Amino acid sequence: MPRTRRLLLPLLAAALALPATLAAPPAQAQNFFERLFGIKPERPPVPPRGVPEGPPAAPAPGEPGPAAPGPEAPRPAPVPARPVVLKAPSEDGVIGQELQLNGTSGTLKLERAGPSVTARIKLPGTKISQPAESCTVPLANGNPITLSSEGKPEGAPRFEAAGAECPLRFDVVEGGILVSSLGQGPVCTFSNADCATTPVGLWGPAGATLIPRAGEFDTARGVADKAVRDNYKLMTQRARREDVRPIVSEQAAFSADREQLCRGYAREGTHGFCHLRVTENRALALATRLGANTAVPTASVAPRRSRPKPAAEPAVDGVNPDTAGEMPPE
């Protein structure tokens, strides 16, 4: 009887708690029976450590796969913190040299006369009566013309001959002079000489003499182009919103004017002298407008010098140079 009572008591308790257990959530009901009958729950299997996970399952046919990461958006070029200043040219580099318009015709020679600078100019042109024939007109009958110094309003030395028969402006570049007109147009007509001249352009050395320096000019051109771009970006950043559009238009006009100006220079496609000098002066002009001190350059266009190779050791008679330094066989 006592043993039967022991067996019936748990069953009776289970029967009384069955309605509440069925109404409880499954997890609570499972815990009740485990406590009642002393059943220990099995722990879920733990995956072994260090086992690499398999590759993700391939999508079923017709289903889109995971989206591939798109390409990164290009980052804008950083704006320089200060203007880039190239080395400014000096009139001493052209004093005494005979320069030619586009390296082919006419002559222009600057000379010093005490504190002043003078110019002897022969302007090339075409005959008014016979446009197919060329002509030359010496200004002031070939006498030197005293030039007025206008300082460096755009970073490079500037001189003017405002009172000459053909009023001209002279902007010095490295190894040449950029001539522009102070009159109503680019043409100066001399009726007595039956000659119409167009002196506007770059006066410099003959084209053939510049070809050996083509590599030097090409390297310097990259530095000058970058200086123009950096100064242009800095100028647009500092400008007010309403002033940005005129700056952009001016830069676009410069590129077109440079192509037009340098198109006629002799052998320009081979050496690039005109493009380089015009670009350098443009970079200086932008730096001057940005308030930079153009007397102190911050960029150099000089090519880097390569280190000389060490000299080879002199050969010794009777020794194979390929086996020099090896121990002789015993």
Coordinates of C-alpha atoms in Angstrom, one line a residue:
M1 CA 0.0 0.0 0.0
P2 CA 2.7 2.5 0.8
R3 CA 4.4 1.8 -2.6
T4 CA 1.2 2.2 -4.5
R5 CA 0.6 5.5 -2.7
R6 CA 4.0 6.7 -3.7
L7 CA 3.3 6.0 -7.4
L8 CA -0.2 7.6 -7.3
L9 CA 0.8 10.8 -5.7
P10 CA 3.0 12.1 -8.6
L11 CA 0.3 11.0 -11.1
L12 CA -2.4 12.8 -9.1
A13 CA -0.3 15.9 -9.0
A14 CA 0.3 15.7 -12.7
A15 CA -3.4 15.3 -13.4
L16 CA -4.2 18.3 -11.3
A17 CA -1.6 20.5 -13.0
L18 CA -2.3 19.2 -16.5
P19 CA -5.0 21.9 -17.4
A20 CA -2.7 24.7 -16.3
T21 CA 0.2 23.1 -18.1
L22 CA -1.6 22.8 -21.3
A23 CA -2.7 26.4 -21.2
A24 CA 1.0 27.5 -20.5
P25 CA 3.5 28.1 -23.3
P26 CA 5.3 25.1 -24.6
A27 CA 8.6 26.1 -23.0
Q28 CA 7.0 26.4 -19.5
A29 CA 5.2 23.0 -20.0
Q30 CA 8.4 21.3 -20.9
N31 CA 10.2 22.7 -17.9
F32 CA 7.4 21.5 -15.6
F33 CA 7.7 17.9 -16.7
E34 CA 11.5 18.0 -16.6
R35 CA 11.3 19.1 -12.9
L36 CA 8.5 16.6 -12.1
F37 CA 10.3 13.5 -13.5
G38 CA 13.9 14.7 -13.0
I39 CA 14.7 14.7 -16.7
K40 CA 17.7 16.8 -17.7
P41 CA 17.4 18.7 -20.9
E42 CA 19.9 18.0 -23.6
R43 CA 22.2 20.9 -24.5
P44 CA 22.1 22.0 -28.2
P45 CA 25.2 20.9 -30.1
V46 CA 28.0 23.5 -30.2
P47 CA 29.7 23.9 -33.5
P48 CA 33.4 23.3 -33.5
R49 CA 35.7 26.3 -33.5
G50 CA 38.0 27.1 -36.3
V51 CA 35.9 25.5 -39.0
P52 CA 35.6 27.9 -41.9
E53 CA 32.1 28.7 -43.1
G54 CA 31.2 27.5 -46.6
P55 CA 30.6 29.9 -49.5
P56 CA 27.2 31.5 -49.7
A57 CA 24.7 29.5 -51.6
A58 CA 24.3 30.5 -55.2
P59 CA 20.9 32.1 -56.1
A60 CA 18.4 30.0 -57.8
P61 CA 18.0 30.5 -61.6
G62 CA 15.9 33.5 -62.3
E63 CA 16.5 35.1 -58.9
P64 CA 18.7 38.2 -58.7
G65 CA 21.9 37.8 -56.8
P66 CA 23.4 40.1 -54.2
A67 CA 24.1 43.6 -55.6
A68 CA 27.7 44.2 -56.4
P69 CA 29.3 47.3 -54.8
G70 CA 29.3 50.2 -57.2
P71 CA 32.4 52.1 -58.2
E72 CA 33.6 54.9 -55.9
A73 CA 32.8 58.4 -57.0
P74 CA 35.9 60.3 -58.2
R75 CA 37.2 62.6 -55.6
P76 CA 37.7 66.3 -56.7
A77 CA 41.2 67.5 -56.9
P78 CA 42.3 69.4 -53.8
V79 CA 42.4 73.2 -54.1
P80 CA 45.9 74.6 -53.3
A81 CA 46.2 76.6 -50.1
R82 CA 48.2 79.3 -51.7
P83 CA 49.1 80.5 -55.2
V84 CA 51.8 78.8 -57.3
V85 CA 54.5 81.2 -58.3
L86 CA 56.9 80.4 -61.1
K87 CA 60.2 82.2 -61.6
A88 CA 59.5 85.6 -63.2
P89 CA 61.5 86.4 -66.4
S90 CA 64.0 89.3 -66.5
E91 CA 64.7 91.8 -69.2
D92 CA 68.3 91.0 -68.8
G93 CA 67.7 87.7 -70.5
V94 CA 66.7 89.4 -73.8
I95 CA 68.8 92.5 -73.7
G96 CA 71.1 92.5 -76.8
Q97 CA 69.4 89.6 -78.5
E98 CA 67.9 89.9 -82.0
L99 CA 64.4 88.4 -81.9
Q100 CA 62.1 87.7 -84.7
L101 CA 58.3 87.6 -85.0
N102 CA 57.3 84.0 -84.7
G103 CA 60.9 83.2 -85.1
T104 CA 60.8 83.9 -88.9
S105 CA 60.6 87.6 -89.9
G106 CA 61.4 91.2 -88.7
T107 CA 63.9 92.1 -86.0
L108 CA 63.5 93.4 -82.4
K109 CA 66.4 94.2 -80.2
L110 CA 66.3 95.7 -76.7
E111 CA 69.3 97.7 -75.5
R112 CA 70.2 99.6 -72.4
A113 CA 70.9 103.3 -72.5
G114 CA 71.8 104.3 -69.0
P115 CA 68.8 103.6 -66.7
S116 CA 66.4 103.4 -69.7
V117 CA 65.7 100.6 -72.2
T118 CA 65.5 101.2 -75.9
A119 CA 64.3 99.1 -78.8
R120 CA 65.2 98.9 -82.5
I121 CA 62.4 97.4 -84.4
K122 CA 61.8 96.4 -88.0
L123 CA 58.2 95.4 -88.6
P124 CA 57.4 92.8 -91.2
G125 CA 54.3 93.1 -93.3
T126 CA 52.8 92.9 -96.8
K127 CA 52.5 95.5 -99.4
I128 CA 49.3 97.4 -99.6
S129 CA 49.4 97.5 -103.5
Q130 CA 50.6 93.9 -103.8
P131 CA 49.4 91.8 -100.8
A132 CA 51.2 88.8 -102.1
E133 CA 54.6 90.5 -101.6
S134 CA 56.3 91.1 -98.3
C135 CA 57.8 94.3 -96.9
T136 CA 59.6 95.6 -93.8
V137 CA 59.2 99.0 -92.1
P138 CA 61.9 100.2 -89.6
L139 CA 60.3 102.2 -86.8
A140 CA 61.8 105.7 -86.2
N141 CA 63.8 105.2 -89.4
G142 CA 65.9 102.5 -87.6
N143 CA 66.8 104.7 -84.6
P144 CA 66.4 103.3 -81.1
I145 CA 63.1 104.1 -79.4
T146 CA 63.1 104.8 -75.7
L147 CA 60.6 102.6 -73.9
S148 CA 58.7 103.5 -70.7
S149 CA 58.9 100.9 -67.9
E150 CA 55.5 100.0 -66.6
G151 CA 56.7 97.7 -63.8
K152 CA 55.4 94.2 -63.4
P153 CA 51.6 94.6 -63.3
E154 CA 51.1 90.9 -64.2
G155 CA 54.3 89.5 -62.7
A156 CA 56.6 90.0 -65.7
P157 CA 58.5 93.2 -66.8
R158 CA 56.4 95.4 -69.1
F159 CA 57.6 98.2 -71.4
E160 CA 55.6 100.5 -73.8
A161 CA 56.3 102.6 -76.8
A162 CA 53.1 104.7 -76.6
G163 CA 54.4 107.6 -78.7
A164 CA 55.8 105.5 -81.6
E165 CA 54.4 105.5 -85.1
C166 CA 53.0 102.1 -84.2
P167 CA 52.2 102.2 -80.4
L168 CA 53.2 98.8 -78.9
R169 CA 53.4 97.1 -75.6
F170 CA 56.3 94.7 -74.7
D171 CA 55.8 92.0 -72.1
V172 CA 59.0 90.1 -71.4
V173 CA 59.0 86.3 -71.4
E174 CA 61.9 83.9 -70.8
G175 CA 64.0 84.3 -73.9
G176 CA 61.5 86.4 -75.9
I177 CA 59.0 89.3 -75.9
L178 CA 55.3 89.2 -76.2
V179 CA 54.2 92.2 -78.3
S180 CA 50.6 93.6 -78.3
S181 CA 49.1 96.7 -79.8
L182 CA 48.2 99.9 -78.0
G183 CA 46.3 101.2 -81.0
Q184 CA 42.8 100.6 -82.3
G185 CA 43.7 97.3 -83.9
P186 CA 46.6 94.8 -84.5
V187 CA 47.5 96.3 -87.9
C188 CA 49.8 99.2 -88.3
T189 CA 49.6 100.7 -91.8
F190 CA 52.4 102.8 -93.3
S191 CA 51.1 104.4 -96.5
N192 CA 54.4 106.1 -97.5
A193 CA 56.1 102.7 -97.4
D194 CA 53.2 100.9 -99.0
C195 CA 53.3 98.4 -96.2
A196 CA 50.7 97.0 -93.7
T197 CA 52.3 95.4 -90.7
T198 CA 51.0 93.1 -87.9
P199 CA 53.6 93.1 -85.2
V200 CA 51.4 91.4 -82.6
G201 CA 52.7 88.0 -81.4
L202 CA 55.7 86.4 -79.8
W203 CA 59.1 87.6 -80.8
G204 CA 61.8 85.0 -80.1
P205 CA 64.7 82.9 -81.5
A206 CA 64.5 81.2 -84.8
G207 CA 62.5 77.9 -84.7
A208 CA 65.4 75.7 -85.8
T209 CA 67.6 76.8 -82.8
L210 CA 64.9 75.8 -80.3
I211 CA 64.6 72.1 -81.4
P212 CA 67.5 70.8 -79.2
R213 CA 65.6 72.1 -76.1
A214 CA 62.3 70.4 -76.9
G215 CA 62.7 67.9 -74.0
E216 CA 63.4 70.7 -71.6
F217 CA 60.4 72.7 -72.8
D218 CA 58.1 69.7 -72.6
T219 CA 59.0 69.1 -68.9
A220 CA 58.6 72.8 -68.0
R221 CA 55.3 72.9 -69.9
G222 CA 53.8 70.3 -67.5
V223 CA 54.8 72.4 -64.5
A224 CA 53.4 75.6 -66.0
D225 CA 50.1 74.0 -67.0
K226 CA 49.7 72.7 -63.4
A227 CA 50.5 76.2 -62.0
V228 CA 47.8 77.7 -64.2
R229 CA 45.2 75.1 -63.2
D230 CA 46.0 75.5 -59.5
N231 CA 45.9 79.2 -59.5
Y232 CA 42.7 79.2 -61.6
K233 CA 41.0 76.8 -59.0
L234 CA 42.1 79.0 -56.2
M235 CA 40.8 82.1 -57.8
T236 CA 37.4 80.6 -58.4
Q237 CA 37.3 79.4 -54.8
R238 CA 38.0 82.8 -53.5
A239 CA 35.7 84.7 -55.8
R240 CA 32.1 85.6 -55.1
R241 CA 29.5 83.6 -56.8
E242 CA 28.6 86.3 -59.3
D243 CA 32.3 86.6 -60.2
V244 CA 33.0 82.9 -61.0
R245 CA 31.4 82.9 -64.5
P246 CA 33.7 85.7 -65.8
I247 CA 36.7 83.9 -64.5
V248 CA 35.7 80.7 -66.2
S249 CA 35.1 82.6 -69.5
E250 CA 38.5 84.3 -69.2
Q251 CA 40.3 81.0 -68.7
A252 CA 38.5 79.5 -71.7
A253 CA 39.4 82.5 -73.8
F254 CA 43.1 82.2 -72.8
S255 CA 43.3 78.6 -74.0
A256 CA 41.8 79.6 -77.4
D257 CA 44.0 82.8 -77.7
R258 CA 47.1 80.8 -76.9
E259 CA 46.4 78.3 -79.7
Q260 CA 45.8 81.2 -82.1
L261 CA 48.9 83.1 -81.1
C262 CA 51.3 80.1 -81.2
R263 CA 50.0 78.6 -84.4
G264 CA 52.3 80.7 -86.6
Y265 CA 55.5 80.2 -84.6
A266 CA 58.1 78.4 -86.7
R267 CA 58.4 74.7 -85.8
E268 CA 56.1 75.1 -82.8
G269 CA 54.8 71.6 -83.0
T270 CA 58.3 70.3 -82.6
H271 CA 59.7 72.4 -79.7
G272 CA 56.6 74.0 -78.0
F273 CA 58.5 77.2 -77.1
C274 CA 55.6 79.6 -77.6
H275 CA 53.1 77.5 -75.7
L276 CA 55.4 77.2 -72.7
R277 CA 56.3 80.9 -72.4
V278 CA 52.7 82.1 -72.8
T279 CA 51.6 79.6 -70.2
E280 CA 54.3 80.7 -67.7
N281 CA 53.3 84.3 -68.0
R282 CA 49.6 83.3 -67.5
A283 CA 50.5 81.5 -64.3
L284 CA 52.4 84.6 -63.1
A285 CA 49.5 86.9 -64.0
L286 CA 47.0 84.7 -62.0
A287 CA 49.4 84.6 -59.0
T288 CA 49.7 88.4 -59.1
R289 CA 46.0 88.8 -59.1
L290 CA 45.8 86.4 -56.1
G291 CA 48.2 88.7 -54.1
A292 CA 51.2 86.5 -54.2
N293 CA 54.8 87.8 -54.0
T294 CA 56.0 86.9 -57.5
A295 CA 59.6 87.8 -56.5
V296 CA 59.8 84.5 -54.5
P297 CA 59.0 81.5 -56.7
T298 CA 57.3 78.5 -55.1
A299 CA 57.7 76.1 -58.0
S300 CA 60.6 75.2 -60.2
V301 CA 60.6 74.1 -63.8
A302 CA 64.3 73.1 -63.9
P303 CA 64.7 69.4 -64.7
R304 CA 66.1 67.1 -62.0
R305 CA 69.7 66.1 -62.4
S306 CA 70.3 62.3 -62.5
R307 CA 72.9 60.9 -60.2
P308 CA 76.1 59.9 -62.0
K309 CA 76.8 56.2 -62.2
P310 CA 79.9 54.9 -60.3
A311 CA 82.9 54.4 -62.5
A312 CA 83.8 50.8 -63.2
E313 CA 87.0 49.4 -61.7
P314 CA 89.8 49.2 -64.2
A315 CA 90.5 45.8 -65.7
V316 CA 93.8 44.0 -64.8
D317 CA 95.8 42.2 -67.4
G318 CA 95.5 38.5 -67.3
V319 CA 92.3 38.5 -65.3
N320 CA 88.9 37.7 -66.7
P321 CA 86.6 40.6 -65.7
D322 CA 83.7 38.1 -65.3
T323 CA 85.5 36.2 -62.6
A324 CA 87.1 39.2 -60.9
G325 CA 87.0 38.9 -57.1
E326 CA 86.7 35.1 -57.1
M327 CA 89.2 32.9 -55.3
P328 CA 91.6 31.0 -57.6
P329 CA 91.1 27.2 -57.6
E330 CA 93.4 25.2 -55.3

